[in-house]
Amino acid sequence: MSVNQQAHAGPPYGQPQPGYQGYQQPAYGGQPLPGVPQSQYGAYNGPMPGYQQPVPPQGYFPSLGFPSKGSPVSLNSDTSSLAPNFIGSLRAPPTSGAPPPASGASLPSGHLAYSQFGHGDVQNGIPASAAPMQRPPASQPFLPGSAPTPVSQTATFQQYGPPPASVQQLSNHMAGMTIGSTTASAPPPAGLGYGPSTSVPPVSGSFSATGSGLYTPYTASQGPSPTSVSQGLPLAQPLFPGQPMSTQRLPTQVPGFVPPPSSAGIGPSSYPPSTGAPRPPTMPGPPLPGQTVAGPPTSQPNHVSSPPPPSTMSGPHPGPPMSGLHGPPPPTHPPQPGYQMQQNGSFGQVRSPQPNYGGAYPGTPNYGSQPGPPPPPKRLDPDSIPSPQLNELPPQQKPRHRIDPDAIPSPIQVIEDDRSNRGSEPFVTGVRGQVPPLVTTNFLVKDQGNASPRYIRCTSYNIPCTSDMAKQSQVPLAAVIKPLATLPPEETLPYLVDHGESGPVRCNRCKAYMCPFMQFIEGGRRFQCCFCSCVTEVPPHYFQHLDHTGKRVDFYDRPELSLGSYEFLATVDYCKNNKFPSPPAFIFMIDVSYNAVKSGLVRLICEELKSLLDYLPREGNMEESAIRVGFVTYNKVLHFYNVKSSLAQPQMMVVSDVADMFVPLLDGFLVNVNESRTVIASLLDQIPEMFADTRETETVFAPVIQAGLEALKAAECAGKLFIFHTSLPIAEAPGKLKNRDDKKLINTDKEKTLFQPQTSFYNNLAKDCVAQGCCVDLFLFPNQYLDVATLGVVTYQTGGSIYKYAYFQLETDQDRFLNDLRRDVQKEVGFDAVMRVRTSTGIRATDFFGAFYMSNTTDVEMAGLDCDKTITVEFKHDDKLSEDSGALLQCALLYTSCAGQRRLRIHNLSLNCCTQLADLYRNCETDTLINYLAKYAYRGVLSSPVKTVRDALINQCAQILACYRKNCASPSSAGQLILPECMKLLPVYLNCVLKSDVLQPGPEVTTDDRAYIRQLVTSMDVAETNVFFYPRLLPLTKADVDSDSLPAAIRNSEERLSKGDIYLLENGLNIFVWVGVNVQQGLIQNLFGVSSFGQISSALSTLPVLENPFSKKVRSIVDMLQVQRSRYMKLIIVKQEDKLEMLFKHFLVEDKSLSGGASYVDFLCHMHKEIRQLLS
C-alpha cells in the first residue's frame, strides 16, 4: 500500500480548522407523552372466544398492562409450555387451569372490546427519526428528497401465523429477551409462565432478561457486536441516566424472540372479531380497500393536494429512515404519564396495542385525556420489570406479554447514539476503510486522502476477499456517489489543479488519474498504478524527488497526491469535437393551454422569471452568469420569441408543423440576460395577456423537447430546458399519448406496464438529448392522469429533475412551486457529463442506478448532473482481493461547468478487505444498504411483478441476517433473533421500503404518484432515502423556545402521540403538523392565531406569522427543515380525527398500514421466521 496513505498530521493546504458552530446537539430523551387514558390493560382487543376475562388485579396502573412491580421476566417467558422455537399453535393454551369460559364471555364492565381505532389502525410504531441537528444550510446535503412513501404492505404477509390468541400472548415470547447470549435470570421454572419471582441481579456485562445490560460505546476499531433483539439491544449509551457503560459489546439479540405464537397475524385484522363486543362508534375506521375517504385528494406524493376528487391517503410516504439509527434513546425526561419510558431496547413491557395485535387502549382512543398515574420509570434492574408477581394475580390472570416496542431496535436511539458519539469530532479521512458517522449526524469532514462521505458512501467499508464469501453473505457491495455534492461552508471545496496543455497525469494502461494511492518508484521517475499495477513514466514537468519514506517532497502541495477529492482542468482532448465548449443555455418552455392560464400558473411563472433571471448560476468570481436564456410558449403549436437586445419589442414566431420541428430563428433566440433585460421584461409582461382568453385545451409534448434540442444544436452548446406542463399530450403530434391508466392491473403480472413508457419514442429522443448535452427539468401541474412514466423518460435519462404539483392551486401551492423553481434554476449543475468508476484488480463496477443514460457498459452519461443527484454503483468480484492491499475506487466525472469550462472531478476511496465474515458485518452501513435495496427494487418493478420484487427483498435480507447468525453470532437458542449491531435497523427500514407506495400502494395512490416516486428515489442520496422511508417525528410542544436546537425526535407510531400535544412529521416531501384534540387553548392561539381547536383551518399552507416565542420557534424549525431538503416540502395541517389524519397515519411507519403493510413488530417476527427457515 502506498506510503502516502498514512494519515498526515496538519490539514493540507492550511485548510482552516473550522469550529463547529451551529451544530448543537439536541438533548435527547424519551419525552413524556402527557395524557394517557386510564385503561386497564395495555392492549386489549376484545375477549377471545374461549378465554375468561379476569378482573384486574390490584397493583395495576391503569395505563399499563402490568402491575408496577414484578419478578424478572426470563428469557423465554412462555417456554414452560412452548419450546423456544415454537411458532404458535392455533390458539394459546389457557393461562391457568381454569376451564375456558364459553365463547362470548362478557367483558369486565367498563371495558370496550375494540379500540376506537379499529384493528386496522396502526397504533404503535417507530419513533420518528432523531431530532435533526441544526446545521448550516449548505451543510451535508441532508436533503432527503421526495420519495415514495412507504407503501403499506399488502397482504403478502397477511398472516404470519394464526390469529393471536390474545393481545398479550406474543409478548410472552419476546418479553424476556436477553441481550447477549446469556440471561442473568434463571430459566423459568417449569409450569410457570414467568421467570422465578425472586430477582437475580444481572451479571455485569451480560444482559439480563430485563435488559439490564450495559451498552458500550462503539469504537471504530472494535466494531459493534450483534444486537440481539432481546431484552435490551446493546446501545451505545447507558440505559438510563447515570448508569455506567460497560466496555464490552454484546450481540444485540432478541432472545426469546420466538415468533409469536399464533399471535403474529400480520395482515389486516388477522383475528376473529371477538364475539359480542360492541365497537364504540367514535372514530371511523380506515376505509376499506375500495372506499375512498372524502377529502382533498391527498394523493400527490410531495403534494398532498386539497381540492378535487377525494383520494385520501396518498401523499408522500414515510420518508426514509433517518439515517443510520441505532436503538431507542435513553430517557432523559420524566416518563410520560401513562407511558413507559423509552429505554434502550430491552423487551419487556407491554405498551399500547401493537398494530397488529389488538386495538388501542380499550375504550379510549389511543391517547388519553387525563394522564394516568405516571408509571414507575423503567429501570433496568430486574426488580422493576413490570411483569406481575405470580402470587399477586388472581389465578386466571397471568397476563401474557406482548412484544414491547421499546424492546426492539429503535432508529431514534441509534441516531441519537451516533450523534453523541461521533458528532463532536471531525471525521478525518486518512485511514483506509473507516465507517463514517451516520447521515443524520452533523459532523465535519477533513479530507486527508479519501473522499468525504458527502461524496461517496458504501454499503460496507470492509469487503470480502472472495466472491464466494460475498455470495454467502448476500450483502450487496455498492457505493452511492454524489459527485457534485454541496459542502457546508466550513469545509473546503475541491481544489482545481491545472497541469497546462499536457493535462492530468494518468496510468498508461487503465487510464486512472493520479491519486494519493499511486506508488512512486525509482527515485520518483516512474509510478506504479494502484489500480492495475502497470508502471508508467513520470512526465518530466511532473518529476519530483522522494523523501526518506518514499513520498514525494511536494506531497502536501499537490491536491492529487494528498486529498481524496480534487478537480483537474481538462484539456481540449477531453472536449467534444476537440474544441472547447460554449457556455450553456437555459430555455424556459411554458404551457399556455387553458388549464395553465386559468389556474394563474402562466402569470405566476412570468412574474417570477423577471427577478429569477438575475440569479442564474455563475462561477465563483464572475460578475454575471455566462448562461444565455431563451423563451418558448406552446399549446398545440409552438411560439418562439426573438428577444434580441436591439429590438424595441419582442417578436413572436409560430411553428404549427409540429411533426417536423425546427427553430425559426437563430439570432435573438438565446440572449444574455443583462443585454436584453428590457425586451425580456416586456415579453414576460405580454405572455399572460396574449393567452388570457385562450380556449385551447390540448397540448403537445415531444415537439417541445425537440424544439429545445434543435435550438441548443444550432447554438452549439449544452443546456437545460425548463418545461412547465399541465396535461396528457393528446394533440396530434409525435409522442402523442393515450390515457392508459388502469388500477385493475395492480397486483397482476401486467402491473409492470404501468411503470414502463407507453412508446419508445421518448427513449430515442432522450438519446439525442444526451448526445447534445440537453438536460430536461419538468414541472408538472396535473389535474388528472398525465402518464409520468412516459413523460419522465427524457428527464430521467438526461439527468434532469421532475417536480409534480397535483391539483395546483395558487394560494396553497405557489410558495412550494416558486421555491422549487428558484432552487432548481440556481443550483450547481454540470453539463455534458460522463462518469466512469475504476476499481483496483479483483472487483469491478457491474451495475448502475440513477438518472442517466448508458451507451456502453462503463460510461454513465448525463446531459446534466446537479448537486442533488446520486449515481449508485454495484461492484462484483472478478478475482481474489488481498487483506493487505485492500480495494480502491476512483470515480472520475468529466463535465462542463456553468461558465463553459471543461473539468474533471476525481473522488478516491480506499476500503479494507476481509477473510472473516464478522469483519464484513462489523463495517456495514445500513442506511446506504437500504438506499441501494430501494433502488434495486424500484428498478425491478419495470420487469417483474411487484410481489416478486417484494419477496426477493425479504429473502435477500433474511439471507444476510441468517448468514450472520450462522457464522458470526455466539450459539444461542433458535428462539432468539440475533442481529448484527450495524444492521439492527435493517428490518425496520426494509419494512418501510416494502410498505412504500411503489411496492404496496393503497387504493388512493395514483399510478402517476407511483411512477413519480419511483423516479425520484432512484437518484436520491442516503440522507434523503433515510428520512423518506422513516420520517422524522418531532414533538413541537416539547421544543425549547429559548434554544436553537430541535426537540428530540420520537418513534413513528401512533401510540407515541398524545392528544394534548402538537407534532411535526417530515419526510423530505411533506411536513405535517398534527394537532391533538386536547391541545391547550393557549398553544392553539399562539401557533394558529385562533381561539379553539375547531377554528384551526386544515387549508393553511403556511403557519401564520405571530409575535410570540412558540410561533417563532415552530416557524424556525420548519424553515430549518426546509433548508436541509432538496425540495420545498408542502406544509399540511392535520387535526386529530379529521379526514386528513388518514394520510398522516400512512407515515407512522412502525404501525400496520391500511394497505396491508405489516407493523414493525410483526415484520420483525416474520423476518425471524424466515431466518429460522433458512437456518433449518
Short mmCIF file of N, CA and C in Angstrom, two decimals, residues 118 152 168 275 312 331 344 388 514 536 552 573 580 627 629 737 1028 1097 1109 1146 1150 1176:
data_model
loop_
_atom_site.label_atom_id
_atom_site.label_comp_id
_atom_site.label_asym_id
_atom_site.label_seq_id
_atom_site.Cartn_x
_atom_site.Cartn_y
_atom_site.Cartn_z
N GLY A 118 -60.23 0.77 15.62
CA GLY A 118 -60.47 -0.30 14.69
C GLY A 118 -59.20 -1.07 14.51
N SER A 152 -47.89 0.64 2.26
CA SER A 152 -48.07 -0.29 3.29
C SER A 152 -48.01 -1.61 2.69
N GLN A 168 -51.85 -10.16 24.50
CA GLN A 168 -50.59 -10.18 25.18
C GLN A 168 -49.77 -11.37 24.91
N THR A 275 -66.46 -12.05 19.90
CA THR A 275 -67.89 -12.14 19.83
C THR A 275 -68.56 -11.17 20.75
N THR A 312 -58.04 10.00 -0.49
CA THR A 312 -57.32 10.38 0.64
C THR A 312 -55.95 9.97 0.68
N PRO A 331 -33.99 7.58 28.20
CA PRO A 331 -34.86 8.67 28.58
C PRO A 331 -34.11 9.68 29.36
N ASN A 344 -33.35 1.64 26.19
CA ASN A 344 -32.58 1.08 25.13
C ASN A 344 -33.09 -0.21 24.77
N PRO A 388 -46.13 -9.13 36.32
CA PRO A 388 -46.82 -9.26 37.59
C PRO A 388 -46.21 -10.36 38.45
N MET A 514 -3.96 10.37 -11.53
CA MET A 514 -3.03 10.46 -10.40
C MET A 514 -3.83 10.66 -9.11
N THR A 536 4.32 3.41 -15.04
CA THR A 536 4.27 4.49 -16.05
C THR A 536 5.37 5.51 -15.76
N ARG A 552 6.77 11.74 -2.26
CA ARG A 552 7.31 12.90 -2.97
C ARG A 552 7.41 14.09 -2.03
N ASP A 573 -8.44 17.85 -25.51
CA ASP A 573 -8.64 16.43 -25.84
C ASP A 573 -9.88 15.87 -25.16
N PHE A 580 -13.14 23.56 -27.34
CA PHE A 580 -13.69 23.93 -26.04
C PHE A 580 -15.16 24.31 -26.15
N ILE A 627 -24.51 32.13 -18.66
CA ILE A 627 -25.61 31.36 -19.27
C ILE A 627 -26.55 32.27 -20.07
N VAL A 629 -30.27 32.78 -22.18
CA VAL A 629 -31.63 32.29 -21.98
C VAL A 629 -32.48 32.45 -23.23
N LEU A 737 -49.82 10.74 -26.65
CA LEU A 737 -50.10 9.64 -25.72
C LEU A 737 -51.59 9.44 -25.53
N PHE A 1028 -37.01 9.75 3.95
CA PHE A 1028 -38.17 9.45 3.11
C PHE A 1028 -38.86 8.19 3.59
N SER A 1097 -57.81 25.96 10.66
CA SER A 1097 -58.16 25.60 9.28
C SER A 1097 -57.16 24.58 8.73
N PRO A 1109 -43.10 33.64 21.33
CA PRO A 1109 -41.96 32.71 21.26
C PRO A 1109 -42.30 31.36 20.64
N HIS A 1146 -50.41 7.27 7.46
CA HIS A 1146 -49.68 6.49 6.47
C HIS A 1146 -48.18 6.59 6.72
N GLU A 1150 -44.04 2.59 11.79
CA GLU A 1150 -43.84 1.41 12.65
C GLU A 1150 -45.18 0.70 12.84
N SER A 1176 -32.67 -23.77 9.18
CA SER A 1176 -33.01 -25.16 9.43
C SER A 1176 -32.97 -25.94 8.12
#
